[in-house]
Each structure stands twice: as C-alpha cells, then as structure tokens.
Amino acid sequence: MRPGAPPGAGRVAELSGEVGPEPDPAGWTGLDQRGVPVAGVLATVTVAVLGATAVVAVAVREPDLAGPVALWTLAVALTAVAVAVATSYARWRCSHYRITTERVELRTGVLVRRARSLAIGRVRTVDVTAGPVLRAFGLVTLRVGTGQQRGRGEATLRLRPVERMEADRLRTLLLDRMRSAGGPPAGPADGRIAELDPRWLRYGVLSTASPLFGIAVLTVVLALVDRPLGGLLRTVPPGVRIVLVVLGILLAGAAVAFLVYAETWSGFRLDREPGSTLRVRRGVLTTRSISLEERRLTGVELVEPLGARLAGAARVDAVATGLLVGNGAESTEHRTLLPTAPRRLAERVAAVILGESRSPTAAALRP
C-alpha cells in the first residue's frame, strides 16, 4: 500500500501470500509487546473458570470422578494457555501499522499475510476500549471503522493492544486528518452535554432482556444444585412451585440487568469536543471511548422500549452516515449517545446535538 495511493470508497484490500518487503521501521510501528502476557492472563482466567465449573459439576454428581477430571482439566488448561501465548507472540511479531496523510494501514498474519488499508476520508468512527486486564497493563484497543460491510465483517482496522497514551495520540491524529479530508468542521466546541445521574440505574431493570437473564441464571443454578433445590421444590404444591420459579426468574433477571446497565454506562459522559466531534465515554470493567464527527450526523432517534416508556424514559441514538453496522446490543451501544434516561432530558440532549432550540421528537403528531 503506497502512502500516496488514491483513496478508495472505504475499500479494504486483503492480499494472501507475500505482501512485499518487511515493514520499514521509519514508517511502520509494531503493536505493544505486553499483549503477549495479556493473552496469557486472559487464557489463564478463562480456562480456570471453565475448568473449575466443570470439576464442581462433576464432583456434585459423581464424586469418584472428580480427581481424574481435575487432572485432565489441568492438562487441557495448560495446553490452552501455552497455545494462546504462542499465538499472541506470533501475532505481535507479524503485526505493524502506520497512519499517513491519506490512509490507515495494517499488516498482519503468520501463515497468511494480510494487508488492510482504509482511506482517511472514509473513516467514520475512532473508538478506544479497554477491559480489566488491558487496563491493568496500561493498554487499550484502538478501533478505526468506516461503518461499511465488506465480506464477513465491517471495514475496520483494530490495533490491539497499544499503549494508552499512544492510542490518545493516534485518536487525535486521526480526527484531525478526518476533518482535513472532510472540509471545515460543523461548529464550535460545546463542552459537556450530558453525564450519568446515578438515579438512571433504576432503568436497567426495565430491560426487555431481564426475563432471559433470569432464565439463564436459574438454569445454571439448577444444574449446579439440582438435588437439594429440586428436592425442596418438590415438597411444595405445584401452584406455589410455579410462583416461586417465576419470582426467581424475575428477581434474578432484574439483578443481572441492573448490573449490566451499571457496568456498561457507569462513568458515562457525552461531550462535544473541538472540531465538532461528539465523544461518548463509559464503562467500569471495560472502558469505552467512542468518537463521531457531527458532520457525519444526519439526525437522532429517540428510542422508547416498552418498560422505559412506561417509566417515562427514553434513550437517544445517532443516525449517521456509515455508522457501525453490527448486530444486537453491539450496534445499539455503539450508536447510543444517551442511555435510558428521563424522556425530558433525552429530548433536551437531542435538541443540543441537533443545534435546535426544541427537539423535533417533542413535536405533536396527528393520527
């Protein structure tokens, strides 16, 4: 990929086989080497949780098999961790990126080499995320996307991991070059638009996914403690048993939905930054920073799921050209500018984002 190559319409070039000479240290940068121990820690935690669950489940049902199962689980776990570390090391050795005045480029691959290139003018989102393990190492994941689908996934470059200060520098550099490629900014900086009010957390239990969370929790509990819990349920009348199961599903689902909302949206801030860029920051265990240029914004959507509508709440989503195309919660969370909050506040935020004195979503409609 030549730095001066003409920009394609969000095109992603993927080449199998040889990609050319090795990256020039003067123009290309490697990912952070600490990604190797991060992969080891993540693999260790994952196999430890899965292995412990498997051993406990076997020990409850067949105590005599607990010892052999534990030994086999340990052997599989050690193998999985070794494979994860080796794979991460190979990926680190073979991954390099660079940002030119016109393109963002990434070279990856061990057995099959791949080169990906995005035109700066087609970039729509610049996101920074970090889970608990990455944060412990001072690392983040930088994701640059065009919002367009190419083959099996979105036209996206993901740099994982990079050092936090380096990610901030790259984010600023990309936003500056995106503005240069797209003309003058839409308006002046406006500062803070909205931030989380702890009282909004109560809206988390109104999620339509609450019953599904409850069923999942109850299924796991029954699988682990089937004998004592099943025996207890069989001692009560059928009608009471149904009521207890339904109450268990509702309470467990509400608790999980509350925790999911709290983890996802705690620390939420919506700012208008210099150059008319909307930036959403949120998350506790996994922190996220999502940036969207206002000149890409074509409107907003006021969304009122049934539970939120009954409570007088709504959320605000962005309608933007080339915004992330995804499925389910990933797509929704990526374009959400304000989480579920009181409707009046949602309308005020929509008005500020659109530069209107009154939100169009508050207009009266005729049948």
Tab-separated table of C-alpha atoms in Angstrom:
chain	number	residue	atom	x	y	z
A	1	MET	CA	0.000	0.000	0.000
A	2	ARG	CA	1.638	3.245	-1.112
A	3	PRO	CA	1.046	6.246	1.136
A	4	GLY	CA	0.038	8.261	-1.897
A	5	ALA	CA	-2.338	5.699	-3.388
A	6	PRO	CA	-5.714	7.147	-4.419
A	7	PRO	CA	-8.295	6.614	-1.672
A	8	GLY	CA	-10.978	4.059	-2.475
A	9	ALA	CA	-14.570	4.258	-1.300
A	10	GLY	CA	-13.903	2.701	2.083
A	11	ARG	CA	-12.208	-0.179	0.349
A	12	VAL	CA	-10.318	-2.863	2.263
A	13	ALA	CA	-7.504	-4.564	0.424
A	14	GLU	CA	-6.778	-8.098	1.589
A	15	LEU	CA	-3.888	-9.895	-0.035
A	16	SER	CA	-2.997	-13.522	0.557
A	17	GLY	CA	0.580	-14.641	0.213
A	18	GLU	CA	3.540	-12.289	0.227
A	19	VAL	CA	2.757	-8.657	0.952
A	20	GLY	CA	6.103	-7.264	-0.115
A	21	PRO	CA	9.160	-6.222	1.847
A	22	GLU	CA	9.204	-6.241	5.618
A	23	PRO	CA	7.802	-3.085	7.227
A	24	ASP	CA	10.181	-0.150	7.254
A	25	PRO	CA	10.893	0.838	10.891
A	26	ALA	CA	10.851	4.505	9.847
A	27	GLY	CA	7.263	4.318	8.578
A	28	TRP	CA	5.679	1.364	10.395
A	29	THR	CA	5.056	0.712	14.093
A	30	GLY	CA	4.542	-2.592	15.875
A	31	LEU	CA	1.883	-3.334	18.445
A	32	ASP	CA	2.736	-3.297	22.138
A	33	GLN	CA	4.704	-6.360	23.253
A	34	ARG	CA	2.748	-6.523	26.509
A	35	GLY	CA	-0.079	-8.042	24.504
A	36	VAL	CA	1.667	-11.422	24.952
A	37	PRO	CA	1.345	-11.557	28.767
A	38	VAL	CA	-2.164	-10.103	28.451
A	39	ALA	CA	-3.139	-13.062	26.273
A	40	GLY	CA	-1.625	-15.414	28.854
A	41	VAL	CA	-3.583	-13.840	31.716
A	42	LEU	CA	-6.861	-13.876	29.761
A	43	ALA	CA	-6.388	-17.506	28.768
A	44	THR	CA	-5.500	-18.483	32.342
A	45	VAL	CA	-8.596	-16.792	33.784
A	46	THR	CA	-10.861	-18.302	31.131
A	47	VAL	CA	-9.651	-21.885	31.485
A	48	ALA	CA	-9.602	-21.567	35.299
A	49	VAL	CA	-13.275	-20.522	35.379
A	50	LEU	CA	-14.383	-23.144	32.848
A	51	GLY	CA	-12.266	-25.860	34.433
A	52	ALA	CA	-13.451	-25.122	37.970
A	53	THR	CA	-17.071	-25.136	36.792
A	54	ALA	CA	-16.613	-28.486	35.081
A	55	VAL	CA	-14.895	-30.048	38.102
A	56	VAL	CA	-17.541	-28.769	40.528
A	57	ALA	CA	-20.365	-30.013	38.295
A	58	VAL	CA	-18.778	-33.489	38.117
A	59	ALA	CA	-17.998	-33.550	41.844
A	60	VAL	CA	-21.623	-32.787	42.724
A	61	ARG	CA	-22.988	-35.594	40.555
A	62	GLU	CA	-20.140	-38.162	40.564
A	63	PRO	CA	-17.688	-37.510	43.451
A	64	ASP	CA	-15.484	-40.502	42.494
A	65	LEU	CA	-14.699	-38.970	39.095
A	66	ALA	CA	-13.684	-35.552	40.459
A	67	GLY	CA	-9.971	-36.439	40.784
A	68	PRO	CA	-9.392	-37.772	37.233
A	69	VAL	CA	-11.494	-34.984	35.741
A	70	ALA	CA	-9.438	-32.383	37.636
A	71	LEU	CA	-6.164	-33.824	36.266
A	72	TRP	CA	-7.449	-33.897	32.678
A	73	THR	CA	-8.820	-30.385	33.077
A	74	LEU	CA	-5.438	-29.144	34.325
A	75	ALA	CA	-3.627	-30.716	31.361
A	76	VAL	CA	-6.053	-29.182	28.861
A	77	ALA	CA	-5.830	-25.804	30.620
A	78	LEU	CA	-2.025	-25.713	30.491
A	79	THR	CA	-2.092	-26.631	26.804
A	80	ALA	CA	-4.671	-23.930	26.034
A	81	VAL	CA	-2.645	-21.254	27.850
A	82	ALA	CA	0.548	-22.261	26.027
A	83	VAL	CA	-1.225	-22.117	22.648
A	84	ALA	CA	-2.722	-18.707	23.463
A	85	VAL	CA	0.661	-17.254	24.462
A	86	ALA	CA	2.420	-18.684	21.387
A	87	THR	CA	-0.306	-17.383	19.068
A	88	SER	CA	-0.183	-13.928	20.645
A	89	TYR	CA	3.608	-13.808	20.305
A	90	ALA	CA	3.444	-14.751	16.633
A	91	ARG	CA	0.738	-12.148	16.001
A	92	TRP	CA	2.799	-9.462	17.748
A	93	ARG	CA	5.879	-10.298	15.658
A	94	CYS	CA	3.911	-10.065	12.393
A	95	SER	CA	1.661	-7.032	13.026
A	96	HIS	CA	2.607	-3.473	12.022
A	97	TYR	CA	0.586	-0.336	11.316
A	98	ARG	CA	1.036	3.216	10.081
A	99	ILE	CA	-1.053	6.331	9.506
A	100	THR	CA	-0.267	8.525	6.508
A	101	THR	CA	-1.921	11.730	5.365
A	102	GLU	CA	-4.374	9.724	3.259
A	103	ARG	CA	-4.654	6.200	4.660
A	104	VAL	CA	-4.602	3.971	7.739
A	105	GLU	CA	-2.748	0.725	7.029
A	106	LEU	CA	-2.290	-2.530	8.934
A	107	ARG	CA	-0.230	-5.608	8.082
A	108	THR	CA	-0.890	-8.856	9.951
A	109	GLY	CA	-0.679	-12.614	9.519
A	110	VAL	CA	1.648	-15.508	10.224
A	111	LEU	CA	0.786	-18.257	7.727
A	112	VAL	CA	-1.343	-15.991	5.535
A	113	ARG	CA	-0.134	-12.405	5.323
A	114	ARG	CA	-2.827	-9.735	5.081
A	115	ALA	CA	-2.644	-6.020	4.325
A	116	ARG	CA	-5.617	-3.768	5.089
A	117	SER	CA	-5.947	-0.123	4.149
A	118	LEU	CA	-8.664	2.458	4.862
A	119	ALA	CA	-8.874	5.880	3.259
A	120	ILE	CA	-8.848	8.636	5.913
A	121	GLY	CA	-11.787	10.329	4.202
A	122	ARG	CA	-13.913	7.183	4.678
A	123	VAL	CA	-13.232	6.713	8.392
A	124	ARG	CA	-16.418	7.201	10.440
A	125	THR	CA	-15.552	6.102	13.968
A	126	VAL	CA	-12.453	6.059	16.155
A	127	ASP	CA	-13.051	4.035	19.317
A	128	VAL	CA	-10.847	3.215	22.289
A	129	THR	CA	-11.774	0.272	24.555
A	130	ALA	CA	-10.013	-1.499	27.404
A	131	GLY	CA	-11.065	-4.473	29.505
A	132	PRO	CA	-9.845	-5.041	33.071
A	133	VAL	CA	-6.710	-6.970	32.052
A	134	LEU	CA	-5.692	-4.469	29.362
A	135	ARG	CA	-6.221	-1.596	31.809
A	136	ALA	CA	-4.032	-3.337	34.393
A	137	PHE	CA	-1.200	-3.322	31.840
A	138	GLY	CA	-1.884	0.286	30.746
A	139	LEU	CA	-3.071	-0.867	27.312
A	140	VAL	CA	-6.154	-0.298	25.138
A	141	THR	CA	-7.664	-1.420	21.839
A	142	LEU	CA	-7.970	1.224	19.105
A	143	ARG	CA	-10.639	0.534	16.501
A	144	VAL	CA	-10.923	2.526	13.274
A	145	GLY	CA	-14.054	1.828	11.231
A	146	THR	CA	-15.813	3.010	8.069
A	147	GLY	CA	-19.190	1.552	9.070
A	148	GLN	CA	-19.481	-0.325	5.763
A	149	GLN	CA	-19.734	-4.097	5.413
A	150	ARG	CA	-17.073	-5.965	3.480
A	151	GLY	CA	-17.473	-9.721	3.219
A	152	ARG	CA	-17.737	-11.289	6.663
A	153	GLY	CA	-17.332	-8.115	8.699
A	154	GLU	CA	-17.128	-4.380	8.864
A	155	ALA	CA	-14.356	-2.445	7.104
A	156	THR	CA	-12.408	-1.984	10.318
A	157	LEU	CA	-8.823	-1.857	11.499
A	158	ARG	CA	-8.273	-2.989	15.072
A	159	LEU	CA	-4.978	-2.183	16.782
A	160	ARG	CA	-4.746	-4.417	19.847
A	161	PRO	CA	-3.027	-3.649	22.032
A	162	VAL	CA	-1.457	-0.205	22.046
A	163	GLU	CA	-0.277	1.881	24.988
A	164	ARG	CA	-2.969	4.250	26.317
A	165	MET	CA	-1.043	7.468	25.621
A	166	GLU	CA	-0.184	6.238	22.132
A	167	ALA	CA	-3.874	5.466	21.494
A	168	ASP	CA	-4.839	9.002	22.564
A	169	ARG	CA	-2.200	10.409	20.205
A	170	LEU	CA	-3.414	8.249	17.310
A	171	ARG	CA	-7.049	9.160	18.015
A	172	THR	CA	-6.259	12.881	17.931
A	173	LEU	CA	-4.179	12.451	14.778
A	174	LEU	CA	-6.941	10.527	13.012
A	175	LEU	CA	-9.652	13.003	13.971
A	176	ASP	CA	-7.514	15.916	12.776
A	177	ARG	CA	-6.872	14.235	9.434
A	178	MET	CA	-10.521	13.210	9.083
A	179	ARG	CA	-11.539	16.860	9.485
A	180	SER	CA	-8.901	17.964	6.976
A	181	ALA	CA	-10.145	15.388	4.477
A	182	GLY	CA	-13.787	16.336	5.000
A	183	GLY	CA	-13.660	20.134	4.966
A	184	PRO	CA	-14.344	22.634	7.726
A	185	PRO	CA	-15.906	21.465	10.999
A	186	ALA	CA	-19.629	21.809	11.530
A	187	GLY	CA	-19.463	24.156	14.520
A	188	PRO	CA	-17.621	25.221	17.663
A	189	ALA	CA	-16.883	23.066	20.686
A	190	ASP	CA	-19.688	22.948	23.231
A	191	GLY	CA	-18.191	21.091	26.182
A	192	ARG	CA	-20.187	18.674	28.347
A	193	ILE	CA	-23.648	17.799	27.009
A	194	ALA	CA	-24.709	15.087	29.486
A	195	GLU	CA	-23.318	12.800	32.170
A	196	LEU	CA	-24.663	9.888	34.172
A	197	ASP	CA	-27.073	10.523	37.024
A	198	PRO	CA	-26.948	7.550	39.461
A	199	ARG	CA	-30.762	7.591	39.543
A	200	TRP	CA	-30.780	6.372	35.931
A	201	LEU	CA	-29.505	2.985	37.112
A	202	ARG	CA	-33.055	2.013	38.056
A	203	TYR	CA	-33.924	1.924	34.367
A	204	GLY	CA	-31.568	-1.017	33.944
A	205	VAL	CA	-34.092	-3.434	35.471
A	206	LEU	CA	-36.669	-2.430	32.817
A	207	SER	CA	-34.689	-4.112	30.040
A	208	THR	CA	-36.659	-6.493	27.836
A	209	ALA	CA	-33.754	-8.936	28.264
A	210	SER	CA	-34.390	-9.283	32.028
A	211	PRO	CA	-36.525	-12.485	31.740
A	212	LEU	CA	-33.871	-14.074	29.508
A	213	PHE	CA	-31.173	-13.230	32.056
A	214	GLY	CA	-33.359	-14.758	34.778
A	215	ILE	CA	-33.922	-17.977	32.852
A	216	ALA	CA	-30.180	-18.292	32.197
A	217	VAL	CA	-29.321	-17.764	35.877
A	218	LEU	CA	-31.991	-20.222	37.046
A	219	THR	CA	-30.776	-22.838	34.551
A	220	VAL	CA	-27.207	-22.574	35.837
A	221	VAL	CA	-28.332	-22.727	39.475
A	222	LEU	CA	-30.476	-25.803	38.847
A	223	ALA	CA	-27.602	-27.503	37.009
A	224	LEU	CA	-25.216	-26.950	39.935
A	225	VAL	CA	-27.532	-27.614	42.879
A	226	ASP	CA	-30.180	-29.787	41.297
A	227	ARG	CA	-30.564	-32.284	44.137
A	228	PRO	CA	-31.129	-30.010	47.158
A	229	LEU	CA	-33.074	-27.345	45.254
A	230	GLY	CA	-35.118	-29.849	43.278
A	231	GLY	CA	-35.991	-31.731	46.455
A	232	LEU	CA	-37.088	-28.506	48.131
A	233	LEU	CA	-39.317	-27.528	45.201
A	234	ARG	CA	-40.961	-30.966	45.140
A	235	THR	CA	-42.121	-30.510	48.734
A	236	VAL	CA	-44.367	-27.532	47.881
A	237	PRO	CA	-47.675	-27.578	45.949
A	238	PRO	CA	-47.466	-27.157	42.140
A	239	GLY	CA	-49.070	-23.705	42.186
A	240	VAL	CA	-46.585	-22.410	44.772
A	241	ARG	CA	-43.747	-24.027	42.803
A	242	ILE	CA	-44.714	-22.098	39.658
A	243	VAL	CA	-44.932	-18.837	41.591
A	244	LEU	CA	-41.501	-19.411	43.156
A	245	VAL	CA	-39.911	-20.190	39.777
A	246	VAL	CA	-41.449	-17.099	38.156
A	247	LEU	CA	-40.370	-14.893	41.080
A	248	GLY	CA	-36.868	-16.378	40.887
A	249	ILE	CA	-36.653	-15.625	37.163
A	250	LEU	CA	-37.880	-12.040	37.612
A	251	LEU	CA	-35.602	-11.253	40.571
A	252	ALA	CA	-32.511	-12.873	39.067
A	253	GLY	CA	-33.182	-11.229	35.689
A	254	ALA	CA	-33.685	-7.799	37.259
A	255	ALA	CA	-30.459	-8.139	39.252
A	256	VAL	CA	-28.417	-9.158	36.212
A	257	ALA	CA	-29.979	-6.449	34.016
A	258	PHE	CA	-29.199	-3.843	36.691
A	259	LEU	CA	-25.567	-4.976	36.872
A	260	VAL	CA	-25.229	-4.975	33.067
A	261	TYR	CA	-26.607	-1.426	32.831
A	262	ALA	CA	-24.363	-0.266	35.690
A	263	GLU	CA	-21.227	-1.803	34.164
A	264	THR	CA	-21.981	-0.548	30.671
A	265	TRP	CA	-22.998	3.032	31.469
A	266	SER	CA	-21.305	3.976	34.743
A	267	GLY	CA	-18.935	6.865	34.135
A	268	PHE	CA	-20.985	7.932	31.102
A	269	ARG	CA	-20.109	11.342	29.637
A	270	LEU	CA	-21.200	12.910	26.368
A	271	ASP	CA	-19.021	15.812	25.211
A	272	ARG	CA	-18.765	17.988	22.152
A	273	GLU	CA	-15.035	18.366	21.539
A	274	PRO	CA	-13.168	20.981	19.480
A	275	GLY	CA	-13.769	20.424	15.783
A	276	SER	CA	-17.411	19.413	16.422
A	277	THR	CA	-16.769	15.814	17.440
A	278	LEU	CA	-19.203	14.008	19.730
A	279	ARG	CA	-17.408	11.766	22.198
A	280	VAL	CA	-19.072	9.175	24.436
A	281	ARG	CA	-17.094	7.702	27.337
A	282	ARG	CA	-18.489	4.950	29.551
A	283	GLY	CA	-17.859	1.667	31.340
A	284	VAL	CA	-16.412	0.309	34.588
A	285	LEU	CA	-14.718	-3.032	33.957
A	286	THR	CA	-14.442	-2.397	30.230
A	287	THR	CA	-13.995	1.296	29.425
A	288	ARG	CA	-15.037	2.642	26.035
A	289	SER	CA	-14.449	5.897	24.216
A	290	ILE	CA	-16.442	6.408	21.002
A	291	SER	CA	-15.939	9.444	18.751
A	292	LEU	CA	-18.275	10.612	15.988
A	293	GLU	CA	-17.855	13.681	13.805
A	294	GLU	CA	-21.000	15.813	13.764
A	295	ARG	CA	-20.764	16.369	10.030
A	296	ARG	CA	-21.427	12.611	9.696
A	297	LEU	CA	-24.576	13.018	11.808
A	298	THR	CA	-27.811	13.145	9.795
A	299	GLY	CA	-30.208	13.016	12.748
A	300	VAL	CA	-31.074	11.400	16.061
A	301	GLU	CA	-33.522	8.713	17.107
A	302	LEU	CA	-35.492	8.778	20.355
A	303	VAL	CA	-35.990	5.137	21.360
A	304	GLU	CA	-38.590	4.079	23.968
A	305	PRO	CA	-38.673	0.346	24.735
A	306	LEU	CA	-41.879	-0.767	26.470
A	307	GLY	CA	-40.503	-0.827	30.018
A	308	ALA	CA	-38.723	2.503	29.632
A	309	ARG	CA	-41.788	4.114	28.040
A	310	LEU	CA	-43.990	3.086	30.963
A	311	ALA	CA	-41.431	4.680	33.308
A	312	GLY	CA	-41.288	7.902	31.251
A	313	ALA	CA	-37.763	7.244	29.958
A	314	ALA	CA	-36.045	7.038	26.579
A	315	ARG	CA	-32.597	6.831	25.034
A	316	VAL	CA	-31.019	8.828	22.195
A	317	ASP	CA	-29.291	7.060	19.280
A	318	ALA	CA	-27.286	8.629	16.486
A	319	VAL	CA	-28.351	8.415	12.860
A	320	ALA	CA	-25.147	8.909	10.900
A	321	THR	CA	-23.672	8.110	7.527
A	322	GLY	CA	-21.583	4.972	7.618
A	323	LEU	CA	-22.045	4.392	11.324
A	324	LEU	CA	-21.064	0.979	12.637
A	325	VAL	CA	-23.110	-1.821	11.146
A	326	GLY	CA	-23.487	-4.540	13.753
A	327	ASN	CA	-25.927	-6.914	15.353
A	328	GLY	CA	-27.969	-6.611	18.514
A	329	ALA	CA	-26.501	-4.906	21.554
A	330	GLU	CA	-23.157	-4.182	19.870
A	331	SER	CA	-24.726	-1.986	17.204
A	332	THR	CA	-27.127	-0.293	19.648
A	333	GLU	CA	-24.499	0.517	22.263
A	334	HIS	CA	-22.126	1.828	19.620
A	335	ARG	CA	-24.565	4.434	18.286
A	336	THR	CA	-26.209	5.332	21.612
A	337	LEU	CA	-25.452	8.937	22.558
A	338	LEU	CA	-27.550	8.913	25.749
A	339	PRO	CA	-28.526	5.748	27.667
A	340	THR	CA	-32.023	5.211	29.012
A	341	ALA	CA	-32.790	8.421	30.964
A	342	PRO	CA	-35.844	10.609	31.729
A	343	ARG	CA	-37.619	11.492	28.484
A	344	ARG	CA	-37.433	15.242	29.061
A	345	LEU	CA	-33.671	15.045	29.407
A	346	ALA	CA	-33.456	12.850	26.299
A	347	GLU	CA	-35.349	15.493	24.326
A	348	ARG	CA	-33.056	18.274	25.614
A	349	VAL	CA	-29.964	16.273	24.650
A	350	ALA	CA	-31.420	15.607	21.182
A	351	ALA	CA	-32.045	19.346	20.754
A	352	VAL	CA	-28.477	20.248	21.790
A	353	ILE	CA	-26.966	17.653	19.453
A	354	LEU	CA	-29.066	18.889	16.522
A	355	GLY	CA	-28.473	22.558	17.347
A	356	GLU	CA	-32.196	23.197	17.769
A	357	SER	CA	-33.990	25.224	20.438
A	358	ARG	CA	-36.546	22.403	20.773
A	359	SER	CA	-36.146	18.753	19.922
A	360	PRO	CA	-38.092	17.664	16.806
A	361	THR	CA	-39.006	14.486	18.711
A	362	ALA	CA	-41.159	16.600	21.070
A	363	ALA	CA	-43.435	17.794	18.254
A	364	ALA	CA	-47.112	16.799	18.416
A	365	LEU	CA	-48.171	14.309	15.753
A	366	ARG	CA	-51.570	13.801	14.163
A	367	PRO	CA	-53.159	10.340	13.862
